[in-house]
Coordinates of C-alpha atoms in Angstrom, one line a residue:
M100 CA -29.6 63.9 -22.9
T101 CA -32.9 64.8 -23.2
A102 CA -35.4 62.4 -21.4
L103 CA -38.1 60.6 -23.1
P104 CA -42.0 61.5 -22.9
T105 CA -43.8 59.6 -20.2
A106 CA -46.1 57.2 -21.9
L107 CA -49.6 57.1 -21.1
P108 CA -50.7 54.6 -18.9
P109 CA -50.8 51.3 -21.1
E110 CA -54.1 50.0 -22.0
P111 CA -54.8 46.3 -21.1
S112 CA -54.2 43.3 -23.9
T113 CA -56.8 42.8 -26.0
A114 CA -56.0 39.1 -26.1
P115 CA -55.2 36.5 -23.8
D116 CA -52.4 34.4 -24.1
T117 CA -54.0 31.7 -24.7
E118 CA -55.8 33.0 -27.5
D119 CA -55.1 31.4 -31.0
G120 CA -54.8 32.3 -34.5
P121 CA -52.5 33.9 -37.0
F122 CA -52.3 37.4 -35.2
A123 CA -52.7 36.7 -31.5
W124 CA -49.1 37.8 -30.9
Y125 CA -49.9 41.1 -31.8
R126 CA -53.1 41.3 -29.8
S127 CA -51.3 39.9 -26.7
L128 CA -49.2 43.0 -26.6
P129 CA -49.7 46.4 -24.4
V130 CA -50.7 49.6 -25.9
P131 CA -46.7 50.6 -25.5
G132 CA -45.7 46.9 -27.2
R133 CA -47.7 47.6 -30.2
R134 CA -46.0 51.2 -30.5
A135 CA -42.5 49.5 -29.8
F136 CA -43.0 47.3 -32.8
V137 CA -44.0 49.9 -35.2
G138 CA -41.4 51.3 -34.6
A139 CA -38.7 48.5 -34.9
F140 CA -40.5 47.6 -38.0
G141 CA -39.9 50.5 -39.4
G142 CA -36.3 51.2 -38.2
Y143 CA -35.3 47.7 -39.7
A144 CA -36.9 48.1 -43.0
L145 CA -35.4 51.4 -43.6
D146 CA -32.3 50.0 -42.3
A147 CA -32.3 47.2 -45.2
Y148 CA -33.5 49.7 -47.5
D149 CA -30.1 51.9 -46.8
F150 CA -27.8 49.2 -46.8
Q151 CA -29.2 47.8 -50.3
V152 CA -29.2 51.1 -52.2
L153 CA -25.4 50.1 -52.2
P154 CA -25.6 46.8 -54.3
L155 CA -28.2 48.2 -56.5
S156 CA -26.5 51.2 -57.6
L157 CA -22.9 49.4 -57.6
T158 CA -22.8 48.9 -61.2
A159 CA -23.7 52.7 -61.9
I160 CA -21.3 54.0 -58.8
A161 CA -18.4 51.6 -60.5
A162 CA -18.9 53.4 -64.1
Y163 CA -18.9 57.1 -62.3
F164 CA -15.7 56.8 -60.2
H165 CA -14.1 54.2 -62.7
L166 CA -13.9 51.7 -59.8
N167 CA -12.4 48.2 -60.2
K168 CA -14.3 44.9 -58.8
G169 CA -11.9 45.4 -55.7
Q170 CA -12.5 48.6 -55.1
S171 CA -16.7 48.1 -55.6
G172 CA -16.5 44.8 -53.2
L173 CA -14.9 46.8 -50.5
L174 CA -17.6 49.3 -50.3
T175 CA -19.5 46.2 -49.0
T176 CA -16.8 44.6 -47.0
V177 CA -16.3 48.1 -45.4
T178 CA -20.0 48.3 -44.1
L179 CA -20.2 44.9 -42.8
V180 CA -16.7 44.8 -40.9
V181 CA -17.7 48.2 -39.3
S182 CA -21.1 47.6 -38.4
A183 CA -19.6 44.7 -35.9
V184 CA -18.2 48.1 -33.9
G185 CA -21.0 49.9 -34.4
G186 CA -23.3 46.6 -33.0
I187 CA -21.0 46.4 -30.1
L188 CA -21.0 50.0 -29.0
A189 CA -24.9 50.0 -29.7
G190 CA -24.8 46.9 -27.6
M191 CA -23.5 48.5 -24.4
L192 CA -25.4 51.9 -25.1
I193 CA -29.0 49.6 -24.8
D194 CA -27.7 48.5 -21.7
R195 CA -26.9 51.8 -20.2
I196 CA -29.2 54.6 -21.7
G197 CA -31.8 52.1 -22.9
R198 CA -33.3 50.2 -25.9
T199 CA -35.4 52.9 -27.5
R200 CA -32.6 56.0 -27.0
T201 CA -30.3 53.0 -28.7
L202 CA -33.0 52.8 -31.4
M203 CA -33.0 56.4 -32.2
I204 CA -29.3 57.0 -32.2
T205 CA -28.8 54.0 -34.6
V206 CA -31.5 55.0 -37.1
G207 CA -30.4 58.5 -36.8
T208 CA -26.5 57.4 -37.7
Y209 CA -27.6 55.5 -40.6
A210 CA -29.9 57.7 -42.6
L211 CA -27.2 60.3 -42.3
F212 CA -24.3 58.5 -43.6
T213 CA -26.4 57.1 -46.3
A214 CA -27.5 60.6 -47.4
L215 CA -23.9 62.2 -47.5
C216 CA -22.8 58.9 -49.6
G217 CA -25.3 61.0 -52.5
F218 CA -22.7 64.3 -51.9
A219 CA -19.3 62.0 -52.4
S220 CA -17.3 63.5 -54.9
N221 CA -14.6 60.9 -54.7
Y222 CA -13.8 57.2 -54.2
P223 CA -12.1 57.7 -50.7
M224 CA -14.9 60.1 -49.4
L225 CA -17.9 57.5 -50.4
L226 CA -15.9 54.8 -48.8
T227 CA -15.8 57.0 -45.5
F228 CA -18.9 57.8 -45.2
R229 CA -20.4 54.2 -45.9
A230 CA -18.3 52.9 -43.3
L231 CA -19.6 55.4 -40.9
Q232 CA -23.4 54.2 -42.0
G233 CA -22.1 50.8 -40.7
L234 CA -22.1 52.5 -37.1
G235 CA -25.9 53.0 -37.3
F236 CA -26.4 49.9 -39.7
G237 CA -24.6 47.4 -37.3
G238 CA -26.8 48.5 -34.0
E239 CA -30.3 49.2 -35.2
W240 CA -31.1 45.3 -35.1
A241 CA -30.1 44.4 -31.6
A242 CA -32.0 47.8 -30.2
G243 CA -35.0 47.0 -31.8
A244 CA -35.1 43.5 -31.3
V245 CA -34.6 43.6 -27.7
L246 CA -36.8 46.2 -27.5
V247 CA -39.7 44.0 -29.0
A248 CA -38.6 40.9 -27.4
E249 CA -39.2 42.5 -24.0
Y250 CA -42.6 43.0 -24.7
A251 CA -43.2 40.0 -26.0
S252 CA -44.6 36.9 -24.0
A253 CA -43.1 33.9 -23.8
R254 CA -45.4 32.2 -26.1
Y255 CA -45.1 34.4 -28.8
R256 CA -42.1 35.8 -28.6
G257 CA -40.6 34.0 -31.6
R258 CA -43.2 35.1 -34.0
T259 CA -43.3 38.4 -32.7
V260 CA -39.7 39.3 -33.1
A261 CA -39.7 37.4 -36.5
F262 CA -42.4 40.0 -38.0
V263 CA -39.6 42.8 -37.1
Q264 CA -37.0 40.6 -39.0
A265 CA -39.6 40.4 -41.6
S266 CA -39.4 44.1 -42.5
W267 CA -35.9 43.3 -43.9
A268 CA -37.4 42.0 -47.1
V269 CA -39.9 45.1 -47.1
G270 CA -37.0 47.5 -47.1
W271 CA -35.1 45.3 -49.8
A272 CA -38.1 45.8 -52.2
V273 CA -38.7 49.2 -51.9
A274 CA -35.0 50.0 -52.3
V275 CA -35.4 47.9 -55.9
V276 CA -38.0 49.6 -57.0
V277 CA -36.8 52.9 -55.8
A278 CA -33.3 52.3 -57.7
T279 CA -34.7 50.9 -60.6
L280 CA -36.8 54.0 -61.2
S281 CA -33.8 56.0 -60.5
L282 CA -31.5 54.2 -62.9
D283 CA -33.7 54.3 -65.8
H284 CA -35.0 57.4 -65.7
L285 CA -32.2 60.1 -64.6
S286 CA -28.8 60.4 -66.0
H287 CA -26.1 58.4 -65.2
G288 CA -24.1 60.8 -62.6
L289 CA -27.5 62.3 -61.1
S290 CA -29.5 58.5 -60.9
W291 CA -27.1 57.1 -57.9
R292 CA -27.0 60.1 -56.1
V293 CA -30.3 60.7 -56.0
V294 CA -31.1 57.0 -54.2
F295 CA -28.4 57.3 -51.5
W296 CA -30.4 61.0 -50.7
T297 CA -33.5 58.9 -50.3
G298 CA -31.6 57.0 -47.6
A299 CA -32.5 60.1 -45.6
L300 CA -36.2 59.4 -45.3
P301 CA -35.8 57.0 -42.1
G302 CA -35.1 60.0 -40.4
L303 CA -39.2 60.6 -40.6
T304 CA -39.0 57.2 -38.0
L305 CA -37.0 59.4 -35.4
L306 CA -40.5 61.4 -35.2
Y307 CA -42.5 58.5 -34.5
I308 CA -40.1 56.8 -32.0
R309 CA -39.5 59.9 -30.2
R310 CA -42.9 60.6 -29.7
H311 CA -44.3 57.0 -29.0
V312 CA -42.1 54.5 -28.0
V313 CA -40.6 53.6 -24.7
D314 CA -39.1 51.1 -23.0
A315 CA -40.8 47.7 -21.7
P316 CA -40.7 48.1 -17.7
A317 CA -38.1 46.2 -16.2
S318 CA -40.2 44.6 -13.5
E319 CA -42.4 43.5 -16.4
T320 CA -39.5 42.0 -18.7
G321 CA -41.1 38.8 -20.1
G322 CA -44.6 39.7 -19.6
N323 CA -46.8 41.9 -21.4
G324 CA -46.4 45.2 -18.7
E325 CA -50.2 45.2 -18.8
N326 CA -50.0 46.2 -14.7
S327 CA -47.3 48.7 -14.8
E328 CA -48.2 52.5 -14.1
N329 CA -45.7 54.2 -15.9
S330 CA -43.6 52.2 -18.8
E331 CA -40.5 54.3 -18.4
T332 CA -37.9 52.1 -17.2
E333 CA -35.3 53.0 -14.2
P334 CA -31.7 53.6 -15.2
A335 CA -30.1 50.3 -15.7
P336 CA -27.0 49.4 -13.7
R337 CA -23.5 49.8 -15.4
V338 CA -22.3 46.6 -16.1
P339 CA -19.0 46.0 -17.4
F340 CA -18.8 45.0 -21.5
W341 CA -16.6 42.1 -20.3
R342 CA -19.4 40.4 -18.3
I343 CA -20.3 38.4 -21.5
F344 CA -17.3 36.7 -21.3
E345 CA -17.4 35.5 -17.8
G346 CA -18.5 32.1 -16.5
H347 CA -22.0 30.6 -18.0
S348 CA -22.4 33.7 -20.3
G349 CA -19.2 33.3 -21.8
R350 CA -20.1 30.1 -23.1
I351 CA -23.2 31.7 -24.3
T352 CA -21.2 34.3 -26.4
L353 CA -18.8 32.0 -27.8
F354 CA -21.6 29.4 -29.2
A355 CA -23.8 32.2 -30.3
T356 CA -20.9 34.2 -31.8
L357 CA -20.1 30.7 -33.6
M358 CA -23.9 30.5 -34.6
S359 CA -24.1 33.6 -36.3
T360 CA -20.9 33.7 -38.1
G361 CA -21.8 30.4 -39.8
V362 CA -25.2 31.5 -40.9
Q363 CA -24.3 35.4 -42.1
G364 CA -21.1 33.4 -43.7
G365 CA -23.9 31.4 -45.7
Y366 CA -26.0 34.2 -46.2
Y367 CA -23.4 36.6 -47.8
T368 CA -21.6 33.7 -49.8
I369 CA -25.1 33.5 -51.6
A370 CA -26.1 37.1 -51.8
T371 CA -22.6 37.8 -53.0
W372 CA -21.9 35.4 -55.5
L373 CA -25.3 32.8 -56.5
P374 CA -26.2 35.6 -59.2
T375 CA -22.4 35.9 -60.7
Y376 CA -22.9 31.8 -60.5
L377 CA -25.8 31.1 -62.4
K378 CA -25.1 33.9 -64.8
T379 CA -21.6 33.4 -65.9
E380 CA -21.2 29.6 -65.3
R381 CA -24.6 28.5 -65.9
H382 CA -25.3 31.2 -68.5
L383 CA -29.0 32.2 -67.1
T384 CA -29.4 35.4 -68.5
I385 CA -32.8 36.4 -66.2
V386 CA -30.5 36.1 -63.0
G387 CA -30.5 40.0 -62.0
T388 CA -33.6 40.8 -63.5
G389 CA -36.5 41.3 -61.8
S390 CA -38.3 38.0 -62.2
Y391 CA -35.5 36.6 -60.4
L392 CA -35.3 39.5 -57.0
S393 CA -39.0 38.7 -57.4
L394 CA -38.9 35.0 -56.4
L395 CA -35.9 35.6 -53.7
I396 CA -37.6 38.1 -52.1
G397 CA -40.8 36.9 -52.0
G398 CA -39.6 33.5 -50.2
A399 CA -37.5 35.5 -48.3
F400 CA -40.7 37.7 -46.7
L401 CA -42.2 34.3 -46.3
G402 CA -39.4 32.5 -44.9
Y403 CA -39.3 35.5 -42.0
L404 CA -43.0 34.7 -41.3
C405 CA -43.0 31.3 -41.3
G406 CA -39.6 30.8 -39.4
G407 CA -40.8 32.6 -36.4
Y408 CA -44.1 30.6 -35.9
L409 CA -41.9 27.4 -36.5
T410 CA -39.6 28.6 -33.7
D411 CA -42.4 28.8 -31.3
L412 CA -43.6 25.8 -32.3
I413 CA -40.7 23.4 -32.0
G414 CA -38.6 25.4 -30.7
R415 CA -35.5 27.9 -31.5
R416 CA -32.6 25.5 -31.8
K417 CA -34.5 22.7 -34.0
A418 CA -35.8 25.5 -35.8
I419 CA -32.5 27.2 -36.5
G420 CA -30.9 23.9 -37.1
L421 CA -33.6 23.0 -39.6
F422 CA -33.0 25.7 -41.8
G423 CA -29.5 25.6 -41.6
I424 CA -29.7 21.9 -43.3
L425 CA -32.1 22.9 -45.8
S426 CA -30.2 26.1 -46.8
G427 CA -26.9 24.1 -46.9
S428 CA -28.6 21.4 -48.9
I429 CA -30.0 23.9 -51.2
L430 CA -26.6 25.8 -52.2
Y431 CA -25.1 22.5 -52.4
S432 CA -27.4 21.3 -55.2
Y433 CA -27.3 24.7 -57.4
I434 CA -23.5 23.3 -57.8
H435 CA -24.4 20.0 -58.8
I436 CA -27.8 19.8 -60.4
P437 CA -26.9 19.3 -64.4
T438 CA -26.6 21.9 -66.8
S439 CA -29.4 20.3 -68.7
A440 CA -31.6 20.9 -65.8
N441 CA -30.8 24.9 -65.4
H442 CA -34.2 25.8 -64.8
V443 CA -34.5 24.0 -61.8
L444 CA -32.0 26.4 -60.4
L445 CA -34.3 29.7 -61.1
I446 CA -37.0 27.6 -59.5
L447 CA -35.2 27.1 -56.5
G448 CA -34.6 30.5 -56.1
F449 CA -38.1 30.8 -53.9
P450 CA -37.1 28.0 -51.5
L451 CA -33.6 29.3 -51.1
G452 CA -35.2 32.5 -50.2
F453 CA -37.5 31.2 -47.9
C454 CA -34.6 29.1 -45.8
F455 CA -31.9 31.4 -45.7
S456 CA -34.3 34.1 -44.3
A457 CA -36.2 31.7 -41.9
I458 CA -33.2 30.9 -40.1
F459 CA -32.7 34.3 -39.2
S460 CA -36.5 34.3 -37.7
G461 CA -35.5 33.0 -34.5
F462 CA -32.3 35.0 -33.5
G463 CA -34.0 37.9 -32.2
A464 CA -35.7 36.2 -29.5
Y465 CA -33.1 33.1 -28.9
L466 CA -30.3 35.9 -28.4
A467 CA -32.4 38.0 -25.9
E468 CA -33.4 34.7 -23.6
L469 CA -29.8 33.5 -23.8
Y470 CA -28.7 36.6 -21.7
P471 CA -30.2 38.1 -18.4
R472 CA -31.1 41.6 -18.8
T473 CA -28.2 43.7 -17.8
I474 CA -25.9 42.3 -20.4
R475 CA -29.0 41.6 -23.0
G476 CA -28.3 44.3 -25.5
T477 CA -24.1 43.8 -25.2
G478 CA -24.4 40.1 -25.6
Q479 CA -27.0 40.0 -28.4
S480 CA -25.3 43.1 -30.5
F481 CA -21.7 41.5 -29.9
T482 CA -22.8 37.9 -31.0
Y483 CA -24.6 39.0 -34.0
N484 CA -22.6 41.5 -34.7
V485 CA -19.2 39.9 -34.9
G486 CA -20.8 36.9 -36.4
R487 CA -21.9 39.5 -39.5
A488 CA -18.0 40.7 -39.6
V489 CA -16.6 37.4 -39.8
G490 CA -19.0 36.0 -42.2
A491 CA -19.1 38.7 -44.4
F492 CA -15.3 37.3 -44.8
F493 CA -16.8 33.9 -46.6
P494 CA -17.2 35.9 -50.0
T495 CA -13.6 37.0 -50.1
A496 CA -12.7 33.3 -49.8
V497 CA -15.1 32.2 -52.4
G498 CA -13.7 34.9 -54.8
F499 CA -9.8 33.3 -53.9
A500 CA -10.7 30.0 -54.1
A501 CA -12.8 30.6 -57.5
G502 CA -9.1 31.4 -59.2
S503 CA -8.1 28.2 -59.1
G504 CA -10.9 25.6 -59.1
G505 CA -14.1 27.7 -60.1
L506 CA -16.9 29.7 -58.8
G507 CA -19.0 26.4 -58.6
G508 CA -16.9 24.6 -56.3
A509 CA -15.6 27.8 -54.2
L510 CA -19.5 28.1 -53.2
V511 CA -19.2 25.3 -50.9
Y512 CA -17.6 27.7 -48.5
G513 CA -21.6 28.4 -48.0
T514 CA -22.4 25.1 -47.1
I515 CA -19.4 25.3 -44.4
G516 CA -21.0 28.1 -43.0
Y517 CA -24.2 26.8 -41.9
A518 CA -22.5 23.2 -40.9
L519 CA -20.3 25.3 -38.4
A520 CA -24.0 27.3 -37.4
V521 CA -25.4 23.7 -36.8
V522 CA -22.8 22.1 -34.8
A523 CA -22.7 25.5 -32.7
L524 CA -26.2 24.8 -31.6
V525 CA -25.0 22.2 -29.5
G526 CA -23.2 24.7 -27.4
L527 CA -26.3 26.4 -26.9
P528 CA -29.4 25.5 -24.4
E529 CA -32.8 25.7 -25.8
T530 CA -35.0 28.8 -24.4
Q531 CA -38.3 27.8 -26.0
G532 CA -41.3 29.3 -23.3
S533 CA -38.5 31.2 -20.8
E534 CA -39.3 34.2 -19.2
L535 CA -36.7 37.1 -19.7
A536 CA -35.2 38.3 -16.5

């Protein structure tokens, strides 16, 4: 593999670590760290874009290929399940070939196979391309999160990585605009294909990453690399994958995976079934329109940002626990609010989006701080993506349960997911303020 270019000597940070202010976290980053932030932000935003183009185009795809609900749902499920495989593979690459190179591989993978989905001539071909897209989708988050976390100082790490996480809402919003324009103005057979073809645009991010982004120096991990003469890291020693299951790391892996499973199980339950519940059982016709999505996405974006500040203020465990309880409580309220107060459900869209996104804000920093550098990528990617794959089955459980007891009662699986996440925190240490080893 061609070596990455050596960056220019980093310039001093313009803000001391003691400075306060809403953007002190960014000013505290060295120049290479700021470039890494831009690359990771763009990569994750476009990761969200390439994921969201499927659900936004699913009705048109189902009509074109004459799919039933099971076949339609499988397109999303296979993406999430295969993303676990992609995440594990990417995690090992992160620790072997570096954060930046892995980020480039994952971005290139999801961009390529999203675009190829637009050329699918039948359902099996579309399913295959979507599964392969999951390989890149699963690994991108961990590569970007580890890259930025290692540049960020201990004081600002939570909010710095949370801003990367907030790019998911940006990519989601752009996907809504592009899909809406395409589906409204293009022919039935062409519109969904154009939406997928635009998924190749993330490939342009590779040019920026290849030219400007390098890994944080290993000797400066946990600081900001100001005194480094060369920001190119030395090759990392090869550490076996199974090291994340040994001793103290094994306990961390178990409870971090349970936490990730619970949070993502709750999230995918809400994302998959709540709009259907509000529309079919509560008869709210506005669900699925731009107004409802605007409330949800707006709440999600602010949730990511505010959650990042809070995780630095009160600690990782307390912030994740707080938003887990709030998310579960709001979801439970949806089930039990009287039908005479249906308008309240729409109003709750904003705080729901806020809370189920804010809980993710601390993940990037927290998972990075739980593992030493030699297994950081492997551990972070494994726990997040295995949690995503297992969490993807929560909506399936809701679907089966809804057949006998109604969708409202079945949504309790989402609250169970958040409860699992909160309980899992008992087995994890607080890492607020810790330097990365």
